[in-house]
PDB file of C-alpha atoms and ligand atoms in Angstrom:
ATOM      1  CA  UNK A 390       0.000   0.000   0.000  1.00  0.00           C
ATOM      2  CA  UNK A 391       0.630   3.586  -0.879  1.00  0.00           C
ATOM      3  CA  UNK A 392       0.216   6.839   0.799  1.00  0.00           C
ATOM      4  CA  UNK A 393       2.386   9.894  -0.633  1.00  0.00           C
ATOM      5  CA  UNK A 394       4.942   9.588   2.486  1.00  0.00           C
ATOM      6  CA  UNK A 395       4.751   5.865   3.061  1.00  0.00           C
ATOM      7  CA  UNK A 396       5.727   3.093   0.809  1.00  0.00           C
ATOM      8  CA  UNK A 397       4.688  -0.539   2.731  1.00  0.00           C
ATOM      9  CA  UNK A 398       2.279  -3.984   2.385  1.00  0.00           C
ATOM     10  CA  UNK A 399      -0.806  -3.430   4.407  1.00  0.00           C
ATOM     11  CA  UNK A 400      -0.621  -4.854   8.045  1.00  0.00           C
ATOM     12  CA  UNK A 401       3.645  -4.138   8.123  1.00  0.00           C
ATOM     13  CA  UNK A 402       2.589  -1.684  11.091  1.00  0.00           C
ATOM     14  CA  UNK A 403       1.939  -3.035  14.062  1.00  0.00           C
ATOM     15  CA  UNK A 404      -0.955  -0.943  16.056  1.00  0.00           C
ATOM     16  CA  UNK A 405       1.424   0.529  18.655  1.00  0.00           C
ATOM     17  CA  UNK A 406       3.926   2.459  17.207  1.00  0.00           C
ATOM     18  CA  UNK A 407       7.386   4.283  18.892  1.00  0.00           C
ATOM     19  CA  UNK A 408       7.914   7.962  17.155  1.00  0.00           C
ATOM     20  CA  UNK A 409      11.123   9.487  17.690  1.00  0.00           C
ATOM     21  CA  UNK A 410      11.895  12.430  15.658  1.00  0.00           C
ATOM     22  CA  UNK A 411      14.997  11.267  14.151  1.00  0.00           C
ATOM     23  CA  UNK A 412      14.505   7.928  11.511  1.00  0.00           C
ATOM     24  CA  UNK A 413      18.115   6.699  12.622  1.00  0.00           C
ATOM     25  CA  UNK A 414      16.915   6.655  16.356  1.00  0.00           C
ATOM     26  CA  UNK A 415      14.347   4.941  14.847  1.00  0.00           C
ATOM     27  CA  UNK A 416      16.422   2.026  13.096  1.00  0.00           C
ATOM     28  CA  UNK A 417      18.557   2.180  16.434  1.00  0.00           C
ATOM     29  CA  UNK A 418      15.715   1.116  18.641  1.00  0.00           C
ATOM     30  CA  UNK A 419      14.560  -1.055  16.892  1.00  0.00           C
ATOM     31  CA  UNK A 420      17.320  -3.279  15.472  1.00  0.00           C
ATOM     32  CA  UNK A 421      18.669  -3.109  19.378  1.00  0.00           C
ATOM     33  CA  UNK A 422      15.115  -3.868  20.908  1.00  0.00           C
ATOM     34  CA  UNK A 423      12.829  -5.376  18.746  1.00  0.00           C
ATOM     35  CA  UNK A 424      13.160  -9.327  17.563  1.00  0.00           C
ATOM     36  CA  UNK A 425      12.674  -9.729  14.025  1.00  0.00           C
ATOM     37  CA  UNK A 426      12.734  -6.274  13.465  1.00  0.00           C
ATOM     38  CA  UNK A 427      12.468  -5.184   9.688  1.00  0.00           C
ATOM     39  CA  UNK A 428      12.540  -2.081   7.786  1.00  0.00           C
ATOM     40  CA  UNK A 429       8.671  -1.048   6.680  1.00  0.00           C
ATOM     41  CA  UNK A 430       9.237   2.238   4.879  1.00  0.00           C
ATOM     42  CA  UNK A 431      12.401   3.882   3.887  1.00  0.00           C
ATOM     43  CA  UNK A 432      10.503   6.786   1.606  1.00  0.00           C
ATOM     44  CA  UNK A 433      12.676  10.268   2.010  1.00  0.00           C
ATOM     45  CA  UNK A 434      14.801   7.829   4.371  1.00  0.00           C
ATOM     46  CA  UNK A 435      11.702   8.105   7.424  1.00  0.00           C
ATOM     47  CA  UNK A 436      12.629   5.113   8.330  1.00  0.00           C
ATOM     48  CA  UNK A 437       9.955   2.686  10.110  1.00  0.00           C
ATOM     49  CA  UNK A 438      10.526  -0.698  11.552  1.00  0.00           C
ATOM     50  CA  UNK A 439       8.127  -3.566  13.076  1.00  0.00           C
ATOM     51  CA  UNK A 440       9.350  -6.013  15.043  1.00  0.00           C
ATOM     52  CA  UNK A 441       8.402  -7.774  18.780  1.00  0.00           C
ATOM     53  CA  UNK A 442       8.822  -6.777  22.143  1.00  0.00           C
ATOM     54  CA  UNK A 443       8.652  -9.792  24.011  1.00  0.00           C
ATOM     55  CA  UNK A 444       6.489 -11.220  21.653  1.00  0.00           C
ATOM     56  CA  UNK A 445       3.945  -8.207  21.054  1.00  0.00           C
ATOM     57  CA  UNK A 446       4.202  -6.428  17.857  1.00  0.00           C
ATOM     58  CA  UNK A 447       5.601  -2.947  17.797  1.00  0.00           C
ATOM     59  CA  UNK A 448       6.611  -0.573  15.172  1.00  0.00           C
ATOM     60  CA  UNK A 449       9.068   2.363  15.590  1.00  0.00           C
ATOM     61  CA  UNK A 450       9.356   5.017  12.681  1.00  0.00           C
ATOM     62  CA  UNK A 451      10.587   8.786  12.469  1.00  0.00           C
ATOM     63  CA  UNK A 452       8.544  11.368  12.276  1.00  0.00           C
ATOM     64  CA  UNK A 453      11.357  14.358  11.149  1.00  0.00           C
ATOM     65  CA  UNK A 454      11.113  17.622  13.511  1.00  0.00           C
ATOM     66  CA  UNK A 455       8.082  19.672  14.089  1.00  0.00           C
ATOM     67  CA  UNK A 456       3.748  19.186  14.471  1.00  0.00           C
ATOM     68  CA  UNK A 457       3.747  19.531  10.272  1.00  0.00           C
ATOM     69  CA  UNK A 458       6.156  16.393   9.640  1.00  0.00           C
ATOM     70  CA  UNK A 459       5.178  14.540  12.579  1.00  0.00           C
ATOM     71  CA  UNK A 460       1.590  14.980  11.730  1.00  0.00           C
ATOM     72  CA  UNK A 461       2.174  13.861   8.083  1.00  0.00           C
ATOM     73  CA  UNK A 462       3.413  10.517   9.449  1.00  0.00           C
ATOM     74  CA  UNK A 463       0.659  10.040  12.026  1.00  0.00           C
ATOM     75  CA  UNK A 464      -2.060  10.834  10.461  1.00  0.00           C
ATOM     76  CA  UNK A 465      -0.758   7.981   7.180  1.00  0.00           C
ATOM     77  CA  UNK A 466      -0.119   5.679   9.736  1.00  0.00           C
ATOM     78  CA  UNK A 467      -3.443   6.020  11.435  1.00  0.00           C
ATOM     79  CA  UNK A 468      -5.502   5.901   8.072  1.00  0.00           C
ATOM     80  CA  UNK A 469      -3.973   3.590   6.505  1.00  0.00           C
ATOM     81  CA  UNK A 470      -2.377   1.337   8.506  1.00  0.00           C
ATOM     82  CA  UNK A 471      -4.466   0.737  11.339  1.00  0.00           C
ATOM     83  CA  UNK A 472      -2.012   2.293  14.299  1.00  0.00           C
ATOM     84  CA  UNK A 473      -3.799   2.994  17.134  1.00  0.00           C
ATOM     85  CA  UNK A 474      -1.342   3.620  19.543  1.00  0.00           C
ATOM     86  CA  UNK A 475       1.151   6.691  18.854  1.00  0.00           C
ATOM     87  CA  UNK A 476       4.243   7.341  21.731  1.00  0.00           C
ATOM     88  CA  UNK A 477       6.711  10.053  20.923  1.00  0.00           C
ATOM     89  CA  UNK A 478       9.710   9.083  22.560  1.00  0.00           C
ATOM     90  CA  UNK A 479      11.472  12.448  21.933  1.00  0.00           C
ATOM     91  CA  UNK A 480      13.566  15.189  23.947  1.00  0.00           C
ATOM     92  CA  UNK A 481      12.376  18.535  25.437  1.00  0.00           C
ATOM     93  CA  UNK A 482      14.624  21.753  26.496  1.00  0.00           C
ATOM     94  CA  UNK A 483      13.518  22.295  30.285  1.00  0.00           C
ATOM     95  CA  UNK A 484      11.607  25.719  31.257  1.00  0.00           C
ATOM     96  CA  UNK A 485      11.096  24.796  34.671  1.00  0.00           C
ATOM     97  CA  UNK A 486      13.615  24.861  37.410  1.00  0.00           C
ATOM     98  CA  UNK A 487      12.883  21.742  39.030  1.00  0.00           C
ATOM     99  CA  UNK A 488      14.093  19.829  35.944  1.00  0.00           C
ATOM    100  CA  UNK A 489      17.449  18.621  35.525  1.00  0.00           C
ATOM    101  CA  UNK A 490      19.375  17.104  31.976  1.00  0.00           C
ATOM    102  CA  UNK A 491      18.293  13.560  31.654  1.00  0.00           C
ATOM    103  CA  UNK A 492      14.696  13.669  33.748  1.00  0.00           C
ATOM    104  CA  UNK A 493      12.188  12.664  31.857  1.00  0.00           C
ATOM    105  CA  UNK A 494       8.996  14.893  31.199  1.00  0.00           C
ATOM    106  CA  UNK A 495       5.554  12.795  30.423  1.00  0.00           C
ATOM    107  CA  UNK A 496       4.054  14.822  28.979  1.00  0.00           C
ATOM    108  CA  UNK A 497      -0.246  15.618  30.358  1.00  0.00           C
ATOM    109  CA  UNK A 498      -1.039  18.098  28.098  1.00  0.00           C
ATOM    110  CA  UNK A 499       0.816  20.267  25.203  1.00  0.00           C
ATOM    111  CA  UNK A 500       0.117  23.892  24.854  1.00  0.00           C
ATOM    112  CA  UNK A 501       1.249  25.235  21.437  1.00  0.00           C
ATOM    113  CA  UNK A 502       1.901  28.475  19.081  1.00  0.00           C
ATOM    114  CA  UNK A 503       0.780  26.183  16.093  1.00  0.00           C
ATOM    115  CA  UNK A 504      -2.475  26.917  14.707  1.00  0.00           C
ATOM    116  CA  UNK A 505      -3.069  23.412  14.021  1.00  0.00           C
ATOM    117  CA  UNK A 506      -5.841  22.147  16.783  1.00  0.00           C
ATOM    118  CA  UNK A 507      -7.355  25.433  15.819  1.00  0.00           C
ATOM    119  CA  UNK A 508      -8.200  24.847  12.388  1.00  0.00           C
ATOM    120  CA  UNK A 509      -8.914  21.191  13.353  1.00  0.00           C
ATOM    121  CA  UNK A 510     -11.804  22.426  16.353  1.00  0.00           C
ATOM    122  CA  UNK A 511     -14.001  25.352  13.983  1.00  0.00           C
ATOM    123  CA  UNK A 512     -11.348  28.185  16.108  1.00  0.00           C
ATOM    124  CA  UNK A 513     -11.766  27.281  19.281  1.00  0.00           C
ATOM    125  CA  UNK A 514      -9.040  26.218  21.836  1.00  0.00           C
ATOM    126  CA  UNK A 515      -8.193  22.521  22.120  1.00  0.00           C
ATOM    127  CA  UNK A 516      -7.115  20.803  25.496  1.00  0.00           C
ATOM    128  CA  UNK A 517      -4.313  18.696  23.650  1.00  0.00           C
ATOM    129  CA  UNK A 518      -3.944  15.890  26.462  1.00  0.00           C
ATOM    130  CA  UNK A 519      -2.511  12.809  26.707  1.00  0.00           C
ATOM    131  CA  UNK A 520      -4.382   9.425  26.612  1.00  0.00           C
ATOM    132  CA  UNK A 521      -4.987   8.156  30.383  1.00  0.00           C
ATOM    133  CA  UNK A 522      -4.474   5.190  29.126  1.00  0.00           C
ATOM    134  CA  UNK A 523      -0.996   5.166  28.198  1.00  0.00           C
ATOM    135  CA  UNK A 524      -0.018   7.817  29.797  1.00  0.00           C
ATOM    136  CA  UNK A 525      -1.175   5.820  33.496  1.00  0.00           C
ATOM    137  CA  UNK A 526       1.076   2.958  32.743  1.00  0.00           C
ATOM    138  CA  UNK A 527       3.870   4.405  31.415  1.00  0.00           C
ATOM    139  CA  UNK A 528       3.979   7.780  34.363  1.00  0.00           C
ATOM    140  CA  UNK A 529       3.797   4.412  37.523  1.00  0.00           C
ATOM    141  CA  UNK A 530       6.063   2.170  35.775  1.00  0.00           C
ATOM    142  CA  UNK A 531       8.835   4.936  35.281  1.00  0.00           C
ATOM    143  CA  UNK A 532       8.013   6.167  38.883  1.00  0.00           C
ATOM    144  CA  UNK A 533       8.442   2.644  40.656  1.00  0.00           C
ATOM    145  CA  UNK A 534      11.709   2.505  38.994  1.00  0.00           C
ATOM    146  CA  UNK A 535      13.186   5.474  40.248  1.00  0.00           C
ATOM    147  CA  UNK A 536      13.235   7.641  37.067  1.00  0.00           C
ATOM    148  CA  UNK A 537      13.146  11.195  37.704  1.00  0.00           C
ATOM    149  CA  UNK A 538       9.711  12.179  35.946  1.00  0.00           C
ATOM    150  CA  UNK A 539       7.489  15.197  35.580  1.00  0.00           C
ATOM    151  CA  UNK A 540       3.994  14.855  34.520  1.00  0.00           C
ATOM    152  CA  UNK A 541       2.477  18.422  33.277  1.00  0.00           C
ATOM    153  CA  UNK A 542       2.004  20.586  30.504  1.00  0.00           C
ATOM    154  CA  UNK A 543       4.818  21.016  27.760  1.00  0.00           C
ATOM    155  CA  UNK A 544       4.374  23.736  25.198  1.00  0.00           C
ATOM    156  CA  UNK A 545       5.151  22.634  21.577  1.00  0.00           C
ATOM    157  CA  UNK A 546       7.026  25.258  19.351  1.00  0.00           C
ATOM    158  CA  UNK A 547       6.843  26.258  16.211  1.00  0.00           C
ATOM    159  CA  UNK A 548      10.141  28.392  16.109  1.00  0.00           C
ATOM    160  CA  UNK A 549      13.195  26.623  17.272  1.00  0.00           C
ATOM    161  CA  UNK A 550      14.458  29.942  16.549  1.00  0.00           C
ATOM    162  CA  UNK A 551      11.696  31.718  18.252  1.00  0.00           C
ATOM    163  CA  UNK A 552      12.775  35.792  17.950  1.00  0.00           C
ATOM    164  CA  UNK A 553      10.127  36.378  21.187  1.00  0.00           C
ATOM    165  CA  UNK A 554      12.690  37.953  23.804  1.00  0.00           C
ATOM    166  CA  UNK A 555      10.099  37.076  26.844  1.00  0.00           C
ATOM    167  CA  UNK A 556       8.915  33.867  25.614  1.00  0.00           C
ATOM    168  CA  UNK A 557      10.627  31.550  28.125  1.00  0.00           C
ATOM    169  CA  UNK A 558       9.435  33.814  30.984  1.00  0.00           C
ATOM    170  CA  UNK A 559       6.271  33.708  29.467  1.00  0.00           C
ATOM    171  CA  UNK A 560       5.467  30.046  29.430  1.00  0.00           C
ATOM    172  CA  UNK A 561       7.860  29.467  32.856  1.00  0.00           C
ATOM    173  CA  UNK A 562       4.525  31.815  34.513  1.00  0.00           C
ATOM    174  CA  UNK A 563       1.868  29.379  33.162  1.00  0.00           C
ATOM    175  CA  UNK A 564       4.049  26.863  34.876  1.00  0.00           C
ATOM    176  CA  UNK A 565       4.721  25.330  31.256  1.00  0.00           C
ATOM    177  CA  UNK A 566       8.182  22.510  32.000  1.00  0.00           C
ATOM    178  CA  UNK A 567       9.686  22.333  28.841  1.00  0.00           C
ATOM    179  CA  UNK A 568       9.344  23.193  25.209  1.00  0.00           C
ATOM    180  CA  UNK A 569       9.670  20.356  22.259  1.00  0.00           C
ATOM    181  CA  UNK A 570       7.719  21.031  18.676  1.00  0.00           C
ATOM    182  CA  UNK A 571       5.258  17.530  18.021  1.00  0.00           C
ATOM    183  CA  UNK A 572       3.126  16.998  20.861  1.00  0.00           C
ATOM    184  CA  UNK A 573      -0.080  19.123  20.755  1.00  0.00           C
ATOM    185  CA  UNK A 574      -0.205  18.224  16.789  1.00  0.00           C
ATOM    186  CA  UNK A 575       0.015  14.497  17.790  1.00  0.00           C
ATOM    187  CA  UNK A 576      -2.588  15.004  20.462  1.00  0.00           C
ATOM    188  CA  UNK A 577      -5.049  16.725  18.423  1.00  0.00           C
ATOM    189  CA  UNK A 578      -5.050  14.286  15.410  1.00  0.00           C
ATOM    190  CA  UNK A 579      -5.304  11.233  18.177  1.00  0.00           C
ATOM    191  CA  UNK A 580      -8.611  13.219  19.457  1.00  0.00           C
ATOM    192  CA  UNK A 581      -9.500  13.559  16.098  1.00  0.00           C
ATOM    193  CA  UNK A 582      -8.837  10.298  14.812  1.00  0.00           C
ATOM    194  CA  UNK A 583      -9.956   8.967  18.507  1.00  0.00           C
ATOM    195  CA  UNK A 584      -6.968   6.503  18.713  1.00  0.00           C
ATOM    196  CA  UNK A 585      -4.596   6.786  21.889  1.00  0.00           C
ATOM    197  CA  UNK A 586      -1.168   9.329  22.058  1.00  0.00           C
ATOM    198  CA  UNK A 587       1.436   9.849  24.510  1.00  0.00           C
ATOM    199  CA  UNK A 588       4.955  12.051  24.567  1.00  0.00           C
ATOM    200  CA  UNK A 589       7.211  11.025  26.688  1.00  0.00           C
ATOM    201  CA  UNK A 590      10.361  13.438  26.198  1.00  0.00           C
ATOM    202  CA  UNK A 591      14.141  13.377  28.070  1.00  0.00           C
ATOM    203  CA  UNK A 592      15.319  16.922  28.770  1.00  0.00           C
ATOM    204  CA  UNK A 593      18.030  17.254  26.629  1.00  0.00           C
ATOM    205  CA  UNK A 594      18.639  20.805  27.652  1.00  0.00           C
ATOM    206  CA  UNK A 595      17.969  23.289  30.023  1.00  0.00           C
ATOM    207  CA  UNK A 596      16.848  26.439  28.302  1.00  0.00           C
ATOM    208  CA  UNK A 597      17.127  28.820  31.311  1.00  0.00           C
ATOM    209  CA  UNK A 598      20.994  27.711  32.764  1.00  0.00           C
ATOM    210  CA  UNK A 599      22.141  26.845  29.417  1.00  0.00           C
ATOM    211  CA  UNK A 600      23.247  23.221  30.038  1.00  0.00           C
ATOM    212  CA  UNK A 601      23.111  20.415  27.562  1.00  0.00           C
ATOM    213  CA  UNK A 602      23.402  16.520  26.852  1.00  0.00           C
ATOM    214  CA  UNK A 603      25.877  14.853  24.683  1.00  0.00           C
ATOM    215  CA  UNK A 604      24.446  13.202  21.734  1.00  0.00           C
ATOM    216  CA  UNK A 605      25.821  10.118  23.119  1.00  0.00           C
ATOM    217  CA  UNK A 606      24.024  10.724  26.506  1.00  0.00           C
ATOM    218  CA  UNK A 607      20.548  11.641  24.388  1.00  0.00           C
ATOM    219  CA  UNK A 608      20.756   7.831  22.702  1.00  0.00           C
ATOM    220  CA  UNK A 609      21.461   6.294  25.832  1.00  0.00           C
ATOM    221  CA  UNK A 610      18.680   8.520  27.422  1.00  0.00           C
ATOM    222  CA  UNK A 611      16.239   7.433  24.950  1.00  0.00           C
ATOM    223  CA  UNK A 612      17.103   3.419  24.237  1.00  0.00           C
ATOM    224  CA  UNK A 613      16.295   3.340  28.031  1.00  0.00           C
ATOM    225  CA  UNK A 614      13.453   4.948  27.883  1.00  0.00           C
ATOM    226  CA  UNK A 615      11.749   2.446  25.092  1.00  0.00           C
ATOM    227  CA  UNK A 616      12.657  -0.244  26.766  1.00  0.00           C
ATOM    228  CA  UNK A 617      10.640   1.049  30.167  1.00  0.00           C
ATOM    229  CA  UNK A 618       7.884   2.255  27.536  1.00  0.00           C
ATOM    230  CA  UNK A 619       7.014  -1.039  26.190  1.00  0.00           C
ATOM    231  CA  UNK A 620       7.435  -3.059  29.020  1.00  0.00           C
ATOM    232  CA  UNK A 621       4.687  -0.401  30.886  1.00  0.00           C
ATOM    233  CA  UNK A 622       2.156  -0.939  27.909  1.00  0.00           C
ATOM    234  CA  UNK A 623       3.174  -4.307  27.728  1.00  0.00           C
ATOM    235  CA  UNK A 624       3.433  -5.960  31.268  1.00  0.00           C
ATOM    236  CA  UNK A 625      -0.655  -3.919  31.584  1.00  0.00           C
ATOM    237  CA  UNK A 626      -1.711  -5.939  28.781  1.00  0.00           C
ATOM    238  CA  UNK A 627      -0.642  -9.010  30.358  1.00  0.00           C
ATOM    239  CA  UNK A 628      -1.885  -8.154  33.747  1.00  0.00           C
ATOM    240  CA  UNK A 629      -5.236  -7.632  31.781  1.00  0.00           C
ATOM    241  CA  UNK A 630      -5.751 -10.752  30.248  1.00  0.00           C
TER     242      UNK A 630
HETATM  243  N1  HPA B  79      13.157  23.693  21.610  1.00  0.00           N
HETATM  244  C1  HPA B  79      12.342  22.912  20.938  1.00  0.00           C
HETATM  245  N2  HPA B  79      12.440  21.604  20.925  1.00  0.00           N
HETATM  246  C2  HPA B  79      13.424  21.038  21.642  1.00  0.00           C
HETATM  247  C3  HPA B  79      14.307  21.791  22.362  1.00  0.00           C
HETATM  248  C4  HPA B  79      14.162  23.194  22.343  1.00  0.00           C
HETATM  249  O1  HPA B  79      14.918  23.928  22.963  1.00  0.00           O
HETATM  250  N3  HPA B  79      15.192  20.949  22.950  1.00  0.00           N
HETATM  251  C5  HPA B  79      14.840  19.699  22.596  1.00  0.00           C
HETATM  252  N4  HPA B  79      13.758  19.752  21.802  1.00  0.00           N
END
């Protein structure tokens, strides 16, 4: 099957799928975690993966940087190939003073300066949240094992580059803790498309003290983190059975 930014059979994706923003990530995590992992798309070099986690079919694929490319990829994946679980596994620059580099931010809901949820809900403002249902699993599992996590509202950018002098005091006031550019999009097309989304981002920087991780640190930050991921969604859906 077809869509204009993914080349694969029908079925190759399994319904719970990893996003990280960068498609080597993505082949990273998933030839290092999955079993049987094989490559599922490779159009503009997004690449996507499915594999098993201990037996349960996952997918991991990039989604490139930023709600317009991340939502391209989503919304394919949701139409057309049945995904009905969507985790961003990405990284966040901290607002908040409480965070440190390398805690984790889970992310409740995403405020934005993207228009997107806007035009999707006739002009009126969207709560982007988070999907209890992932988000309840994932938030106690990474608590019981001693991660250092923050559950609260992110704000997703569209400016890396944002020229706004008083922006970071701005969202620091609204008690925003950290800024990363997917996760309201994501949220609003999972409302949308009534399927299930989570973002669960490592703070890769601190955007008030100026500090920031190695890229060696960020890949170890995030391989960790999808392993803890799927065994949360995964170790609930064998507890439910
Ligand atoms: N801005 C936006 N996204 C990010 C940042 C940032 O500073 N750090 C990591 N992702």
């Amino acid at each position: 099957m077809s869509t204009p930014h993914i080349e694969s059979r029908p079925g190759a994706f399994a319904p719970t799928v990893l996003l990280p923003g960068d498609p080597l990530r993505a082949e990273h995590i998933a030839t290092r975690l999955l079993e049987g992992a094989e490559r599922v798309n490779a159009v503009r070099n997004m690449f996507g993966f499915t594999g098993r986690w201990r037996g349960h079919p996952v997918s991991v694929m990039g989604t490139g940087m930023g709600i317009p490319s991340c939502s391209i990829y989503a919304t394919e994946l949701v139409r057309h190939f049945g995904v009905r679980r969507l985790i961003r596994l990405g990284t966040c620059g901290a607002v908040h003073g409480d965070l440190d580099l390398g805690d984790v931010v889970v992310a409740l809901g995403a405020s934005t300066d993207s228009g997107v949820n806007r035009t999707r809900f006739a002009g009126m403002d969207l709560a982007a949240t988070a999907s209890w249902s992932l988000l309840h699993p994932v938030a106690t599992a990474l608590m019981r094992s001693g991660t250092p996590i923050h559950v609260g509202n992110v704000f997703s950018a569209d400016l890396f580059y944002d020229p706004r002098p008083n922006l970071l005091e701005h969202l620091a006031s609204m008690n925003i803790l950290a800024v990363e550019m997917e996760a309201a999009g994501l949220y609003g097309l999972a409302a949308e498309h009534r399927v299930e989304a989570l973002a669960v981002l490592v703070v890769s920087d601190h955007l008030r003290r100026n500090e920031r991780m190695s890229s060696e640190e960020r890949q170890r930050g995030s391989d960790t983190l999808a392993a803890s991921i799927l065994d949360a969604l995964f170790d609930q859906a064998r507890r439910a059975r």
